[in-house]
PDB file of C-alpha atoms in Angstrom:
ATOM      1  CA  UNK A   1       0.000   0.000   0.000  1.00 78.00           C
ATOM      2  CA  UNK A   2       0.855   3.602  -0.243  1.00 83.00           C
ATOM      3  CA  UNK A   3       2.682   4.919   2.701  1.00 89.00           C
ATOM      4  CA  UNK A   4       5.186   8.019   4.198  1.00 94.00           C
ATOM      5  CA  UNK A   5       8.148   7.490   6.261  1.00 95.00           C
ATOM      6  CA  UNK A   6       9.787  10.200   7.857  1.00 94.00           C
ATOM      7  CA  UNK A   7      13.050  10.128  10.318  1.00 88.00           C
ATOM      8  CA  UNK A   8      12.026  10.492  13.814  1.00 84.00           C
ATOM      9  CA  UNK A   9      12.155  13.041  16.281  1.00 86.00           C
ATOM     10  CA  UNK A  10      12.563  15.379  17.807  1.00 94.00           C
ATOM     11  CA  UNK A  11      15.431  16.953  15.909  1.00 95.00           C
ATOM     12  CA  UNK A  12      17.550  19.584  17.503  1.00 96.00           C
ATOM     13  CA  UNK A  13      19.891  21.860  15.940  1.00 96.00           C
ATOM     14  CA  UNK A  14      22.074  24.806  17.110  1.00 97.00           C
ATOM     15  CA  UNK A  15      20.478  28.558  15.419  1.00 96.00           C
ATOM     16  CA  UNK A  16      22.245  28.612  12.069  1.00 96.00           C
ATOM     17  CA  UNK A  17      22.806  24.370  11.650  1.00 97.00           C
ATOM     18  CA  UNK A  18      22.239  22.599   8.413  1.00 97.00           C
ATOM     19  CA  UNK A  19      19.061  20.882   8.451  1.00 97.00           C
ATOM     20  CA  UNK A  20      17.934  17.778   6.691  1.00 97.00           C
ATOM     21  CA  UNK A  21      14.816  16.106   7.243  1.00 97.00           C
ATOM     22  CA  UNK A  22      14.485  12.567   5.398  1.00 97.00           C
ATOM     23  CA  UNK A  23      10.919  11.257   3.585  1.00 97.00           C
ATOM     24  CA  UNK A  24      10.795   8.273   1.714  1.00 97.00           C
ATOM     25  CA  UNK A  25       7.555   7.302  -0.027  1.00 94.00           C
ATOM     26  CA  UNK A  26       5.580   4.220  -1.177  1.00 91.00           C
ATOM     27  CA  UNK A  27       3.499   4.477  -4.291  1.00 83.00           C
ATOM     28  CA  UNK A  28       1.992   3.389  -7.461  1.00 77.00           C
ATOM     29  CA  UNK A  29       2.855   5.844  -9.844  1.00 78.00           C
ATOM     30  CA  UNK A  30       4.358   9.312  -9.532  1.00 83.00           C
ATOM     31  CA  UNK A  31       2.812  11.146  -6.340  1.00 88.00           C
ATOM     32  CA  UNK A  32       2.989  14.953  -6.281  1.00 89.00           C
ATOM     33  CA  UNK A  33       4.867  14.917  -2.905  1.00 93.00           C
ATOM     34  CA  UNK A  34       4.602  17.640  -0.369  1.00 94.00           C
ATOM     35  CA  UNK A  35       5.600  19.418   2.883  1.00 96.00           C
ATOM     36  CA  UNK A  36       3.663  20.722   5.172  1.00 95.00           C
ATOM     37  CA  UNK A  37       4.588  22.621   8.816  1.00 95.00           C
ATOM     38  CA  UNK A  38       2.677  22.932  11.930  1.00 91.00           C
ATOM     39  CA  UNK A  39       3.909  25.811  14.077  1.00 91.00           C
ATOM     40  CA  UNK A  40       2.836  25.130  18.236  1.00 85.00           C
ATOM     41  CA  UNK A  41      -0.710  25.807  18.471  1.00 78.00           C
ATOM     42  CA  UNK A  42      -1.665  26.389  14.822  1.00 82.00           C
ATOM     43  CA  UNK A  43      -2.762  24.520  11.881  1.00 83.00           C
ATOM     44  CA  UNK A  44      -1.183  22.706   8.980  1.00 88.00           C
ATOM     45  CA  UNK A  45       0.619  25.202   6.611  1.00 90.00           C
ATOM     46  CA  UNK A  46       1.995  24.406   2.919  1.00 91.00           C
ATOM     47  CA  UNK A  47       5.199  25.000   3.025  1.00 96.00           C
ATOM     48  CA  UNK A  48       6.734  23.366  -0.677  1.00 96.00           C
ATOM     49  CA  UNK A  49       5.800  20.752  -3.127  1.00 93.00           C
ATOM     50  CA  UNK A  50       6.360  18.971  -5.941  1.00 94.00           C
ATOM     51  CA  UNK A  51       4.504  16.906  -8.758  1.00 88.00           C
ATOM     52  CA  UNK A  52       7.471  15.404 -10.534  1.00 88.00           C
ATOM     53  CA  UNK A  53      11.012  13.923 -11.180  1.00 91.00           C
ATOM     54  CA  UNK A  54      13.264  16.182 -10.354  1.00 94.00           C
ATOM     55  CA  UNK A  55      11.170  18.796  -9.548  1.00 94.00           C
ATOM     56  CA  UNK A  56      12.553  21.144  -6.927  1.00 97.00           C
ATOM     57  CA  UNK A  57      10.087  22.819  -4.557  1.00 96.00           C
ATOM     58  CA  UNK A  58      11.307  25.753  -1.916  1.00 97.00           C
ATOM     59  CA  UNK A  59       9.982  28.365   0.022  1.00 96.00           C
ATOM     60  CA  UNK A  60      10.838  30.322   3.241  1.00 95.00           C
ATOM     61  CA  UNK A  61      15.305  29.293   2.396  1.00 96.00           C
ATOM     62  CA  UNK A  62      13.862  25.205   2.877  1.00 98.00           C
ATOM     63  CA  UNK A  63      13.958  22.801  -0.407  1.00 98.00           C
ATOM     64  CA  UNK A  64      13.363  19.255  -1.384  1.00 98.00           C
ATOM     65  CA  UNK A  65      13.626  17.674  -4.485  1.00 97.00           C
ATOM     66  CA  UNK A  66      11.395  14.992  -6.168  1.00 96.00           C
ATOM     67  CA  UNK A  67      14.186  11.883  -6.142  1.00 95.00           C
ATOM     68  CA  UNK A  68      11.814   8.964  -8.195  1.00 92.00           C
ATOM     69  CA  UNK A  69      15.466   6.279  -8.349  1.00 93.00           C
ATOM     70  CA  UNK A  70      15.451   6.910  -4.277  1.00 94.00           C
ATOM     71  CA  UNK A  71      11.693   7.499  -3.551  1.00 94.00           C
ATOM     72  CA  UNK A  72      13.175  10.543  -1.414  1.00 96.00           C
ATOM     73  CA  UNK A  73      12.059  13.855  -0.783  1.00 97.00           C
ATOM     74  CA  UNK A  74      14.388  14.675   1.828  1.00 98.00           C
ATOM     75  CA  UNK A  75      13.610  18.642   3.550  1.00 98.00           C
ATOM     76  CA  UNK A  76      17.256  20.792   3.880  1.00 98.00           C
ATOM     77  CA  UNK A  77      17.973  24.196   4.686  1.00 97.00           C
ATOM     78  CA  UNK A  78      20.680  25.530   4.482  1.00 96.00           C
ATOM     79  CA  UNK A  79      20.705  28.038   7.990  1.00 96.00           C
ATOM     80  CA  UNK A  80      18.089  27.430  10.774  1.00 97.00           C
ATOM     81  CA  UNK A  81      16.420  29.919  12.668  1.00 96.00           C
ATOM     82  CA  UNK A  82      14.880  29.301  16.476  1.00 96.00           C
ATOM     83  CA  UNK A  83      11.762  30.638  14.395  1.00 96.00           C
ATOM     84  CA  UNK A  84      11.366  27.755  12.318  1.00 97.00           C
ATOM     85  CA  UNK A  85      10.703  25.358  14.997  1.00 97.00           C
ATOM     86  CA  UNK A  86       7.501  23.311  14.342  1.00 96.00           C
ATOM     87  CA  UNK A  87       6.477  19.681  13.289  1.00 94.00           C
ATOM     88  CA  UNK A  88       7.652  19.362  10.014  1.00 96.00           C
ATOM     89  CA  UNK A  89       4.666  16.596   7.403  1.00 95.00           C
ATOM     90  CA  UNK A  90       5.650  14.651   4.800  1.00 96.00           C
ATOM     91  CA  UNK A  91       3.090  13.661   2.535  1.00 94.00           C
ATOM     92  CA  UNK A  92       2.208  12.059  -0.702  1.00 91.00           C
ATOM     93  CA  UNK A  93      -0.766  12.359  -3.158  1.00 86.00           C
ATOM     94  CA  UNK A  94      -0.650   9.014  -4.613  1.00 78.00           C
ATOM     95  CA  UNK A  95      -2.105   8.971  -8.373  1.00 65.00           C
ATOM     96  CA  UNK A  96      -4.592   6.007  -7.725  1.00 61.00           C
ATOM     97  CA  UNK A  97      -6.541   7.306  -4.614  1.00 56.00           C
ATOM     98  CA  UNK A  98      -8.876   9.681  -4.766  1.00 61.00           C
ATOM     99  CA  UNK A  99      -6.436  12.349  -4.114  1.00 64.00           C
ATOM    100  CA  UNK A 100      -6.398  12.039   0.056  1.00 78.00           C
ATOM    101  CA  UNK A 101      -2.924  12.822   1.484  1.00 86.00           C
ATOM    102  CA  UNK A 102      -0.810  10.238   2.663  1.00 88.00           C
ATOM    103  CA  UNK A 103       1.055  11.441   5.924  1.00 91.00           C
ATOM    104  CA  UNK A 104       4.443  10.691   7.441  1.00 93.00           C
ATOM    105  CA  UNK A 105       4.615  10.602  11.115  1.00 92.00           C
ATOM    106  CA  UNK A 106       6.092  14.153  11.661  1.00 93.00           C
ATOM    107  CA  UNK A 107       9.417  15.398  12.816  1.00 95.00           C
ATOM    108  CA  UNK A 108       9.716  17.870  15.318  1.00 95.00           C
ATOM    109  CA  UNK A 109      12.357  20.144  14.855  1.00 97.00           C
ATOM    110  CA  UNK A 110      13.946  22.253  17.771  1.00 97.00           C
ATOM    111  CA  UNK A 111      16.021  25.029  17.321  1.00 97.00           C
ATOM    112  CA  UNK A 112      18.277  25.999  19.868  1.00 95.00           C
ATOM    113  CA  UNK A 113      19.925  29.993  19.944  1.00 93.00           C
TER     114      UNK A 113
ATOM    115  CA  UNK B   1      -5.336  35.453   0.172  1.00 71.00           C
ATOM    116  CA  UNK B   2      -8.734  33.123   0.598  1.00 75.00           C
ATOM    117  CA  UNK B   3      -8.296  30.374   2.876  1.00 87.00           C
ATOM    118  CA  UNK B   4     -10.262  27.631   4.601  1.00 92.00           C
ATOM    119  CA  UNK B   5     -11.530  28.642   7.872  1.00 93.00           C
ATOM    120  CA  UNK B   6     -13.059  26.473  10.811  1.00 95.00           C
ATOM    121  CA  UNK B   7     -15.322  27.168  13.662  1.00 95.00           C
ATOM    122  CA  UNK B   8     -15.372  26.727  16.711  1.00 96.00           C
ATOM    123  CA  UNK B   9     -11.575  26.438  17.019  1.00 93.00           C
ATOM    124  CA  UNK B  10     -12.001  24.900  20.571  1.00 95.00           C
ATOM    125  CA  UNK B  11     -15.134  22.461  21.285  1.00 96.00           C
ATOM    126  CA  UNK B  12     -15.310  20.915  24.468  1.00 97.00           C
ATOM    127  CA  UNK B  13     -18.047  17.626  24.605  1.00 97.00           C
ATOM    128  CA  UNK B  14     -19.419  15.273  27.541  1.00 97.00           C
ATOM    129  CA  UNK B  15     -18.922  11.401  26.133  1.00 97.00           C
ATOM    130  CA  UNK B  16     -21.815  10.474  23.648  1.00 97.00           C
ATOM    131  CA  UNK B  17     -23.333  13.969  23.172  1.00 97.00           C
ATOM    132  CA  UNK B  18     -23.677  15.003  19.425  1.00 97.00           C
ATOM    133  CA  UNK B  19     -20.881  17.925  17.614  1.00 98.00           C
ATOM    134  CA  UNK B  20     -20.763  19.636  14.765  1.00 97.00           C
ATOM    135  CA  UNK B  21     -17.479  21.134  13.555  1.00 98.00           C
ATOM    136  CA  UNK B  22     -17.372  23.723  10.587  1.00 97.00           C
ATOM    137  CA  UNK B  23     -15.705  24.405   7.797  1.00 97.00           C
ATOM    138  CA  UNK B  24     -15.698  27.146   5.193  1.00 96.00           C
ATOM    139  CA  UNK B  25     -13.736  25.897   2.017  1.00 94.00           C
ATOM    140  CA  UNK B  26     -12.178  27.984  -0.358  1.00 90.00           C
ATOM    141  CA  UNK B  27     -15.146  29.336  -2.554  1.00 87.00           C
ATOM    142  CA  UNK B  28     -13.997  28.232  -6.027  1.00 83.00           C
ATOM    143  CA  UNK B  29     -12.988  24.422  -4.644  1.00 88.00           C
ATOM    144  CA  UNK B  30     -14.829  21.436  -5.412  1.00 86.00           C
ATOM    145  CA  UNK B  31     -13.120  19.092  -3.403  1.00 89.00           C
ATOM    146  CA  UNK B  32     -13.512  18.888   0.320  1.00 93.00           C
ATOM    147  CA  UNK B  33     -11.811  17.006   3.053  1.00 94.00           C
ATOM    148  CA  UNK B  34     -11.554  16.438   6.871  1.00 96.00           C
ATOM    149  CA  UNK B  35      -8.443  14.708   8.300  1.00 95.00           C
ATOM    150  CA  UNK B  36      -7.814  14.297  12.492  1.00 95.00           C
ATOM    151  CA  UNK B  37      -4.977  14.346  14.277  1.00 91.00           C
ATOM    152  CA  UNK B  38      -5.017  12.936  17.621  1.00 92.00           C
ATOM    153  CA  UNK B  39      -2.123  15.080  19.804  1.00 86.00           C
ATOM    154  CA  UNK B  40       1.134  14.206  19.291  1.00 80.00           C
ATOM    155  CA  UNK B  41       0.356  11.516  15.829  1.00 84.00           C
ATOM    156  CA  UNK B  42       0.443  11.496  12.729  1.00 85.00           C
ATOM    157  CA  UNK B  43      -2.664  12.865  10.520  1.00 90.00           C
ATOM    158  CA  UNK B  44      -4.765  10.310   9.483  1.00 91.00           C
ATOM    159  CA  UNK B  45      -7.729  11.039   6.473  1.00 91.00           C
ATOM    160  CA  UNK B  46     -11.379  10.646   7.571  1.00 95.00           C
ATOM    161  CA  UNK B  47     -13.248  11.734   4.048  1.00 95.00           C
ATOM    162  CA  UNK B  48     -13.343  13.438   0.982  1.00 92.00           C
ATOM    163  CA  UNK B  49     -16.337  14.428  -0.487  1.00 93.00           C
ATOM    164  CA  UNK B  50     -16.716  16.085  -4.423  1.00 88.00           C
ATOM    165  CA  UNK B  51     -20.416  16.623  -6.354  1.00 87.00           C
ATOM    166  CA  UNK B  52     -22.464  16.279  -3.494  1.00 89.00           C
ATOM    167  CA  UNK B  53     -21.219  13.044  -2.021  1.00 92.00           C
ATOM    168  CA  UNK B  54     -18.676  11.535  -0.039  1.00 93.00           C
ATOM    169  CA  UNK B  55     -15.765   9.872  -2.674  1.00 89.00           C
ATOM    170  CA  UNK B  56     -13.551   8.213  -0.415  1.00 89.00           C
ATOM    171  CA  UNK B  57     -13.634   7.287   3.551  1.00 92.00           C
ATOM    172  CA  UNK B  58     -11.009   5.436   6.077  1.00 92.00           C
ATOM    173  CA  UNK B  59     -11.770   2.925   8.425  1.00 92.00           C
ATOM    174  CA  UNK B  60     -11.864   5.272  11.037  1.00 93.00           C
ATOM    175  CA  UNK B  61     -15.162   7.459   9.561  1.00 95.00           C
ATOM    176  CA  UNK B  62     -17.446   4.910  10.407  1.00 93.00           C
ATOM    177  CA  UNK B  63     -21.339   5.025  11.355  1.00 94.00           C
ATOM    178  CA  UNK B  64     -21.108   7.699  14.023  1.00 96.00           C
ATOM    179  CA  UNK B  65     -19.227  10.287  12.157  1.00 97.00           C
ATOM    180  CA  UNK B  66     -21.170  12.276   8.748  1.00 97.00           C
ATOM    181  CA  UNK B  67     -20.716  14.989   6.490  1.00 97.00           C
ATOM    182  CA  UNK B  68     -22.409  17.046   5.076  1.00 94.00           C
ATOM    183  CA  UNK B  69     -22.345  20.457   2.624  1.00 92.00           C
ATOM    184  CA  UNK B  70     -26.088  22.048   3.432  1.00 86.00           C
ATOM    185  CA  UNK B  71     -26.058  25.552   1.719  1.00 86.00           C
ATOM    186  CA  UNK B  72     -23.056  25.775  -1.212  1.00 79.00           C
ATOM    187  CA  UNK B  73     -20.479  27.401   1.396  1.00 88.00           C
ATOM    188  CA  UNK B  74     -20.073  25.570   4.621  1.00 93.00           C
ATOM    189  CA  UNK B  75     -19.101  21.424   4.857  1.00 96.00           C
ATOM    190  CA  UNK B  76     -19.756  20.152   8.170  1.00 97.00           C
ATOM    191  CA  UNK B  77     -18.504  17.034   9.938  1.00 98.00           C
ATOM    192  CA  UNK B  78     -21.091  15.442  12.185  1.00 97.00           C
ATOM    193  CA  UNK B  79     -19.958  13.092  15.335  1.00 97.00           C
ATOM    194  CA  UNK B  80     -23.256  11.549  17.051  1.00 96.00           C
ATOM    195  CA  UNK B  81     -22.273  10.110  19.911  1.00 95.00           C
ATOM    196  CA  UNK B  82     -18.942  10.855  20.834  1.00 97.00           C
ATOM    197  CA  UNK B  83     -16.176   8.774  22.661  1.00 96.00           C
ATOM    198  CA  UNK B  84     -13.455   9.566  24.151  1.00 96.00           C
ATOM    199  CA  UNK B  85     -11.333   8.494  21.621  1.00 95.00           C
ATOM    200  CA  UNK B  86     -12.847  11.154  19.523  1.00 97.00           C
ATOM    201  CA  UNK B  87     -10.860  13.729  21.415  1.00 97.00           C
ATOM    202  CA  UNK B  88      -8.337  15.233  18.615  1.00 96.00           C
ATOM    203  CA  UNK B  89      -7.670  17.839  16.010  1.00 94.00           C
ATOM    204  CA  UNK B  90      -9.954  18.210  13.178  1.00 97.00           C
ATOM    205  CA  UNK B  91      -8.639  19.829  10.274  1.00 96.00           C
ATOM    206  CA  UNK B  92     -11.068  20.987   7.034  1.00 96.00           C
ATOM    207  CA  UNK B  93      -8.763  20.548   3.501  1.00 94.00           C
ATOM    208  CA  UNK B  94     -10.164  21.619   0.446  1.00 92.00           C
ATOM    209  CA  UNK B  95      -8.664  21.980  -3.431  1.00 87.00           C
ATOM    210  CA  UNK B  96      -9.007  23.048  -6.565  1.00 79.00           C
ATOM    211  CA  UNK B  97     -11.866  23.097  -9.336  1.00 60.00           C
ATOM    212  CA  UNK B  98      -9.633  20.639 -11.550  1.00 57.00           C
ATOM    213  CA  UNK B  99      -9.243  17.918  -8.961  1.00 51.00           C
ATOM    214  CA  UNK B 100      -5.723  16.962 -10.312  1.00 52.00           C
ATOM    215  CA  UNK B 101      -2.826  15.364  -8.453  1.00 47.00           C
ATOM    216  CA  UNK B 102      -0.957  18.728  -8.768  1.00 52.00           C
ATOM    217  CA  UNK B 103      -3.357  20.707  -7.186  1.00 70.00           C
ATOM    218  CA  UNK B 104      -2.817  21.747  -3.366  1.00 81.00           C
ATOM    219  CA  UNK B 105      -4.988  20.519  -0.297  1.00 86.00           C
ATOM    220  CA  UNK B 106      -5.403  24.092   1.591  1.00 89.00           C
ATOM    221  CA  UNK B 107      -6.181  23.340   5.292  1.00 91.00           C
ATOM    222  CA  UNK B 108      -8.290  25.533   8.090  1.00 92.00           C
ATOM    223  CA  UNK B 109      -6.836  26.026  11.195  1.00 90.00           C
ATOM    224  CA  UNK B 110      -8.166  23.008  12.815  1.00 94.00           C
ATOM    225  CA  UNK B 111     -11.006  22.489  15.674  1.00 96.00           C
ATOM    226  CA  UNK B 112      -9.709  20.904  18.388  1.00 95.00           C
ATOM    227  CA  UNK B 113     -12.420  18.381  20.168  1.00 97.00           C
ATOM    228  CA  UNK B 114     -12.099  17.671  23.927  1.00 97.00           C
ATOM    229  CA  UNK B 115     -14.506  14.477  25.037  1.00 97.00           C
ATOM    230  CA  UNK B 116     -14.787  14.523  28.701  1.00 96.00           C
TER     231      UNK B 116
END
């Protein structure tokens, strides 16, 4: 079946730290894959996506690219900021369902200054 | 910007009484979800509905949970008798006319439902 994996949490990183968030995916077909971020208290928030091969989605100084020979949309940023800690979604909008996400656990990500 | 909005954003419930939560979907959308997530998991997918009609539902929207779309704007999700197990965040999704893969889910805030 379809399915999400994400690396566990909680991350934490020193203010200014690489960041890399791993997502894997299980699907028939070619999912538009996505990213989505849940600050404390608030909802779920698009943060980048993308619908192909080697499609490269950013926003906000994160990317991911669309990896179909690794299944992988991995989440990096190049310079953390204690603002963007949140729970960070992977998910997956597999071709053959009738377009429902498919969610990864979550990572938490803490940023320490 | 529009953007999906939900009411109440707090609901607090006795075990087995009935809720309602609300949700205002983008205006142009045609495709309408709710997903939970219970605090602290993953988000799980309860039901989409498209044309009038619910397309798709888990395992976990069974008898006591129903949706419904009554005047064009709002999409409700109905619990009848709820359990304490209900207890969780209940976010509204909705997307776009063309109902493609590359169109985006755009979520509401959430409600979040306390059973006592």
């Amino acid at each position: 079946g379809n399915s999400v994996t994400q690396m566990e949490g909680p991350v934490t990183l020193s203010e200014e730290a690489f960041l890399t968030i791993n997502c894997t995916y299980t699907a028939t077909g070619y999912p538009s894959l996505f990213w989505y971020v849940q600050y404390p208290g608030e909802g779920l928030q698009l943060l980048l996506k993308a619908t192909k091969a080697d499609d490269k989605g950013s926003n906000k100084g994160f990317e991911a690219t669309y990896r179909k020979e690794t299944t992988s949309f991995h989440l990096e940023k190049g310079s953390v900021q204690v603002s963007d800690s949140a729970v960070y979604f992977c998910a997956a909008d597999p071709m053959d369902s009738n377009y429902q996400l498919i969610w990864g656990a979550g990572t938490k990500l803490i940023i320490k200054p | 910007e529009p953007e999906v909005t939900q009411t109440p954003s707090h609901q607090v419930t006795q075990m087995g009484q009935e809720v309602i939560l609300r949700c205002v979907p983008i205006s142009n959308h045609l495709y309408f979800y709710w997903y939970r997530q219970i605090l602290g998991q993953k988000v799980e997918f309860l039901v989409s509905f498209y044309n009038n009609e619910i397309s798709e539902k888990s395992e976990i929207f069974d008898d006591q949970f129903s949706v419904e779309r009554p005047d064009g704007s709002n999409f409700t999700l109905k619990i009848r008798s709820t359990k304490l197990e209900d207890s969780a965040m209940y976010f509204c999704a909705s997307r776009g006319t063309s109902g493609g893969s590359t169109d985006t889910q755009y979520f509401g805030p959430g409600t979040r439902l306390t059973v006592l």
